[in-house]
Amino acid sequence: MAVFTQVSPADAEHLLQQLSLGELVELRGIQGGIENTNYFVTSRQDGVEREWVLTLFERLTHAQLPFYLDLMHHLARHGIAVPDPVADAQGKHLHTLCGKPAALVNKLPGASQLHPQAQHCAAMGDMLARMHLAAADYGGTQGNLRGLAWWQAVVPDILPHLSGTQRDLLRSELAYQTHIHASADYAALPRAAVHADVFRDNVMFVDETLTGVFDFYFAGVDTCLFDLCVCINDWCADLETGELSAERLRALLRSYQNVRPLQAAERRMLTPMLRAAAMRFWTSRLWDYHLPREASMLQPHDPKRFENVLMQRIHHPMDWAALEATA
């Protein structure tokens, strides 16, 4: 999250009035992240204060955004703890503010668990599996906009900024993933509308209770396994080395499979998809780091973290038989 577009108190007050949410109490920009403009908003109506998150979308268009907002509303109606976008009098979740597409969602309780232990990973595995099942009958068809086609498009722009070793690794992994994505095993993987960015800072906890998942604006129809692997690469890995914690990995996989057991094709493709998930975030972080946009409070992430994750997944492939014996 960051602030690319400045929203005035008068702008925010106008939106609250349009949505019949009362008067503005506080408007505060959110620091961190790299894609959209985000603010915390506090409103007061009939003496009761409520907290919201206001997002102005800097890259996504009015045509693309209903997929994300309708997915969040769909999951909320299925009992999944996610922010539910506020609709206007016509029932539309997408609004316009400062000339940009915008959405207002309820602020989830709790705080992110930035140093997850096994119990937090177990809660995340359970939630992710339930999200995948709940999304099975969602009708949206938009693909993952940060998938293989995007990697193929942006890697040539990134390569001139890298060392020789990094260029070789990025080219090699892109060729490998192009081959994997054309395989029969990949075609057999179950697909749904997935979050595709379930990092620990996009999930809220109160003590050890998971209270919600937010920031769905990288969501798209993709394989459930890719979504699971994005989660594993963050929740179960050391942030410095990328090395997986066996205890956290077992906890996450066990709780996920208690709700949605992995199919045979998914078990075979676990290592390639862990590499794909690492490739996706190394590529996007390289792109944001070397080809940044201007923004107030913008803090691009260090790409080195996911370079390390990718190297770990290449040189230490997952042994499913060993995992199955313990997960």
XYZ file of C-alpha atoms in Angstrom:
327
model
C 0.000 0.000 0.000
C 1.143 3.558 -0.706
C -0.141 7.029 -1.589
C 0.076 7.914 -5.279
C -3.054 10.091 -5.362
C -3.708 12.646 -2.623
C -7.254 12.452 -1.254
C -8.530 15.508 0.617
C -10.843 15.307 3.638
C -13.548 16.921 1.484
C -13.163 14.154 -1.119
C -13.474 11.444 1.524
C -16.436 13.201 3.171
C -18.235 13.322 -0.182
C -17.781 9.580 -0.708
C -19.053 8.794 2.793
C -22.163 10.860 2.103
C -22.723 9.054 -1.195
C -22.586 5.736 0.660
C -24.751 6.953 3.572
C -21.989 6.269 6.097
C -22.135 9.509 8.073
C -19.429 12.121 8.646
C -15.664 11.912 8.336
C -13.715 11.702 11.602
C -10.222 10.844 10.337
C -8.392 10.251 7.050
C -4.891 8.762 7.215
C -2.603 7.531 4.421
C -1.280 3.975 4.724
C 2.445 3.409 4.357
C 3.892 0.347 2.610
C 3.108 -1.600 -0.549
C 3.562 -0.547 -4.126
C 0.379 -0.789 -6.229
C -2.527 1.384 -5.083
C -3.346 4.452 -3.009
C -4.709 3.460 0.407
C -6.130 5.362 3.363
C -7.647 4.461 6.706
C -10.991 6.223 7.078
C -12.990 6.665 10.280
C -16.642 7.664 9.995
C -19.269 8.581 12.593
C -22.965 7.915 12.199
C -25.579 8.203 14.966
C -22.758 8.529 17.489
C -21.075 5.283 16.389
C -17.594 5.325 14.847
C -16.596 2.766 12.220
C -13.270 2.106 10.483
C -12.778 1.528 6.766
C -10.034 1.113 4.200
C -10.267 3.345 1.129
C -8.410 2.207 -1.996
C -7.851 4.211 -5.181
C -6.646 1.965 -7.991
C -3.657 3.265 -9.920
C -3.274 0.537 -12.553
C -6.426 -1.549 -12.520
C -9.264 -0.204 -14.655
C -12.991 0.249 -14.131
C -13.479 -2.745 -16.449
C -11.131 -5.035 -14.478
C -12.131 -4.132 -10.940
C -15.576 -5.770 -10.657
C -13.788 -9.148 -10.745
C -11.914 -8.359 -7.499
C -14.696 -6.582 -5.658
C -17.348 -9.141 -6.597
C -14.979 -11.946 -5.528
C -14.560 -10.357 -2.097
C -18.329 -9.952 -1.760
C -18.839 -13.565 -2.928
C -16.392 -14.906 -0.325
C -17.904 -12.756 2.435
C -21.372 -14.150 1.621
C -19.890 -17.663 1.911
C -18.687 -16.979 5.433
C -15.033 -16.283 4.619
C -13.501 -13.501 6.748
C -12.578 -10.943 4.073
C -13.355 -7.227 3.655
C -16.801 -6.729 2.115
C -16.941 -3.738 -0.286
C -19.578 -1.119 0.506
C -22.221 -0.779 -2.219
C -23.929 2.434 -3.250
C -27.685 2.883 -3.605
C -27.568 1.124 -6.988
C -25.764 -1.884 -5.499
C -22.412 -1.100 -7.122
C -19.200 -1.777 -5.178
C -16.973 0.271 -7.501
C -16.887 4.052 -7.106
C -14.892 6.980 -8.539
C -12.833 9.371 -6.425
C -10.302 11.983 -7.602
C -10.837 10.658 -11.122
C -9.708 7.153 -10.105
C -11.686 3.947 -9.578
C -12.140 3.446 -5.846
C -13.555 1.062 -3.247
C -14.334 1.307 0.444
C -14.217 -1.841 2.572
C -14.637 -2.580 6.268
C -11.378 -2.643 8.259
C -10.649 -6.091 9.673
C -9.904 -6.451 13.397
C -6.491 -7.473 14.674
C -2.975 -7.164 13.332
C -0.720 -9.059 10.952
C 1.440 -11.821 12.451
C 4.797 -11.014 10.885
C 6.641 -13.832 12.655
C 4.251 -16.772 12.210
C 4.642 -19.967 14.185
C 3.200 -23.390 13.402
C -0.216 -22.531 14.867
C -0.516 -19.444 12.662
C 0.457 -21.475 9.594
C -2.150 -24.084 10.488
C -4.820 -21.375 10.691
C -3.688 -19.999 7.335
C -3.794 -23.426 5.673
C -7.347 -23.985 6.872
C -8.473 -20.539 5.715
C -6.831 -20.863 2.295
C -8.466 -24.230 1.618
C -11.878 -22.850 2.609
C -11.308 -19.844 0.338
C -10.551 -22.160 -2.593
C -13.699 -24.197 -1.981
C -15.851 -21.082 -1.578
C -14.487 -19.613 -4.820
C -15.351 -22.740 -6.816
C -18.741 -21.365 -7.901
C -17.613 -17.773 -8.430
C -18.387 -16.792 -12.007
C -15.553 -14.339 -12.678
C -13.184 -15.314 -15.498
C -10.287 -12.831 -15.323
C -6.913 -14.532 -15.351
C -3.897 -13.867 -13.150
C -2.523 -10.584 -14.520
C 0.891 -11.332 -12.960
C 1.172 -14.820 -14.448
C 3.409 -16.297 -17.144
C 2.392 -13.872 -19.911
C 3.337 -10.916 -17.690
C 6.718 -12.471 -16.798
C 7.439 -12.969 -20.507
C 6.538 -9.335 -21.202
C 8.557 -7.630 -18.454
C 11.661 -9.812 -18.098
C 13.353 -8.243 -21.199
C 12.993 -4.802 -19.558
C 14.487 -6.064 -16.299
C 17.489 -7.949 -17.678
C 19.719 -4.882 -18.414
C 19.626 -3.967 -14.715
C 20.913 -7.335 -13.456
C 24.270 -8.987 -12.961
C 25.320 -11.742 -15.356
C 24.474 -14.456 -12.837
C 21.049 -12.963 -12.161
C 20.304 -12.650 -15.884
C 21.182 -16.311 -16.410
C 18.949 -17.390 -13.517
C 15.996 -15.285 -14.634
C 16.234 -16.426 -18.265
C 16.623 -20.068 -17.227
C 13.665 -20.028 -14.869
C 11.450 -18.273 -17.401
C 12.260 -20.994 -19.953
C 11.574 -23.695 -17.351
C 8.219 -22.180 -16.362
C 7.193 -21.756 -20.007
C 7.814 -25.491 -20.448
C 5.976 -26.395 -17.213
C 2.936 -24.279 -18.090
C 2.614 -26.163 -21.393
C 2.673 -29.610 -19.729
C -0.195 -32.064 -19.263
C 0.311 -32.118 -15.491
C -0.094 -28.352 -15.348
C -3.270 -28.540 -17.440
C -4.693 -31.063 -14.956
C -4.342 -28.763 -11.939
C -7.632 -27.586 -10.344
C -8.336 -23.903 -10.925
C -10.401 -21.236 -9.169
C -10.392 -17.534 -8.449
C -7.420 -17.287 -6.076
C -5.924 -14.529 -3.945
C -2.399 -14.957 -5.429
C -0.777 -12.696 -2.799
C -1.525 -14.306 0.581
C 1.519 -12.938 2.365
C 1.630 -12.727 6.152
C 1.055 -8.951 6.022
C -2.241 -9.495 4.157
C -3.766 -11.562 6.971
C -5.052 -10.421 10.367
C -4.972 -12.177 13.737
C -6.332 -11.479 17.193
C -4.010 -13.482 19.427
C -3.844 -16.833 17.584
C -7.247 -16.509 15.897
C -7.181 -15.635 12.188
C -9.664 -12.786 11.722
C -9.421 -12.116 8.013
C -7.592 -11.987 4.696
C -7.410 -8.763 2.703
C -5.795 -7.077 -0.360
C -7.353 -9.140 -3.150
C -6.161 -6.847 -5.932
C -3.748 -9.392 -7.420
C -6.445 -12.085 -7.493
C -7.233 -13.990 -10.668
C -8.305 -17.349 -11.989
C -5.253 -19.572 -11.605
C -4.365 -22.937 -10.118
C -5.176 -23.480 -6.459
C -1.701 -24.991 -6.142
C -0.027 -21.757 -7.258
C -1.949 -19.887 -4.551
C -0.904 -22.475 -1.964
C 2.728 -22.191 -3.065
C 2.685 -18.387 -2.807
C 1.497 -18.887 0.750
C 4.128 -21.537 1.565
C 6.980 -19.411 0.192
C 6.101 -16.616 2.604
C 4.558 -18.227 5.700
C 6.914 -21.218 5.937
C 10.212 -19.693 4.809
C 13.035 -17.851 6.517
C 12.942 -14.253 5.292
C 16.694 -14.016 4.867
C 17.621 -17.368 3.333
C 14.347 -18.593 1.810
C 14.835 -21.950 3.533
C 11.607 -23.701 4.498
C 10.727 -24.521 8.102
C 9.661 -28.183 8.234
C 7.460 -27.558 11.273
C 5.552 -24.645 9.738
C 5.272 -26.407 6.374
C 3.805 -29.541 7.953
C 1.316 -27.469 9.946
C 0.131 -25.518 6.909
C -0.155 -28.516 4.585
C -1.876 -30.688 7.204
C -4.583 -28.108 7.918
C -5.045 -27.315 4.211
C -5.481 -30.981 3.305
C -7.905 -31.555 6.173
C -10.263 -29.261 4.253
C -9.182 -29.794 0.633
C -6.896 -32.788 -0.033
C -4.410 -32.223 -2.849
C -4.935 -34.221 -6.023
C -2.248 -36.461 -7.526
C -1.330 -33.888 -10.202
C -0.951 -31.229 -7.515
C 1.408 -33.411 -5.507
C 3.529 -34.020 -8.610
C 3.641 -30.324 -9.427
C 4.413 -28.986 -5.965
C 8.080 -28.148 -6.608
C 7.516 -26.549 -10.052
C 4.741 -24.378 -8.606
C 6.866 -23.378 -5.612
C 9.418 -22.223 -8.168
C 6.681 -20.442 -10.165
C 5.524 -18.602 -7.038
C 9.113 -17.532 -6.319
C 9.585 -16.468 -9.945
C 6.443 -14.337 -9.862
C 7.559 -12.295 -6.840
C 11.216 -12.056 -7.785
C 10.142 -10.685 -11.182
C 7.671 -8.179 -9.760
C 10.092 -6.970 -7.100
C 12.872 -6.539 -9.651
C 10.473 -4.569 -11.820
C 9.334 -2.309 -8.974
C 12.894 -1.840 -7.700
C 14.611 -1.016 -11.002
C 11.681 0.619 -12.826
C 9.793 2.387 -9.998
C 6.922 4.815 -10.116
C 6.825 8.014 -8.068
C 4.629 7.922 -4.984
C 4.366 9.512 -1.575
C 5.526 6.950 1.040
C 6.510 4.397 -1.622
C 8.817 1.674 -0.284
C 9.728 -0.934 -2.914
C 10.578 -4.375 -1.551
C 14.084 -5.806 -1.781
C 14.139 -8.318 -4.685
C 16.939 -10.353 -3.052
C 14.506 -12.158 -0.795
C 12.766 -13.969 -3.646
C 15.968 -14.549 -5.542
C 17.003 -16.547 -2.454
C 13.640 -18.340 -2.340
C 13.939 -19.347 -5.984
C 17.468 -20.657 -5.480
C 16.311 -22.691 -2.489
C 13.409 -24.251 -4.424
C 15.687 -25.115 -7.367
C 18.467 -26.662 -5.300
C 16.259 -28.242 -2.611
C 13.219 -29.657 -4.462
C 10.265 -30.802 -2.386
C 10.188 -34.492 -1.464
C 6.452 -35.192 -1.459
C 6.837 -38.732 -0.114
C 8.680 -37.395 2.917
C 6.094 -34.654 3.392
C 3.178 -37.050 3.057
C 4.600 -39.163 5.839
C 4.539 -36.230 8.239
C 1.946 -33.716 6.978
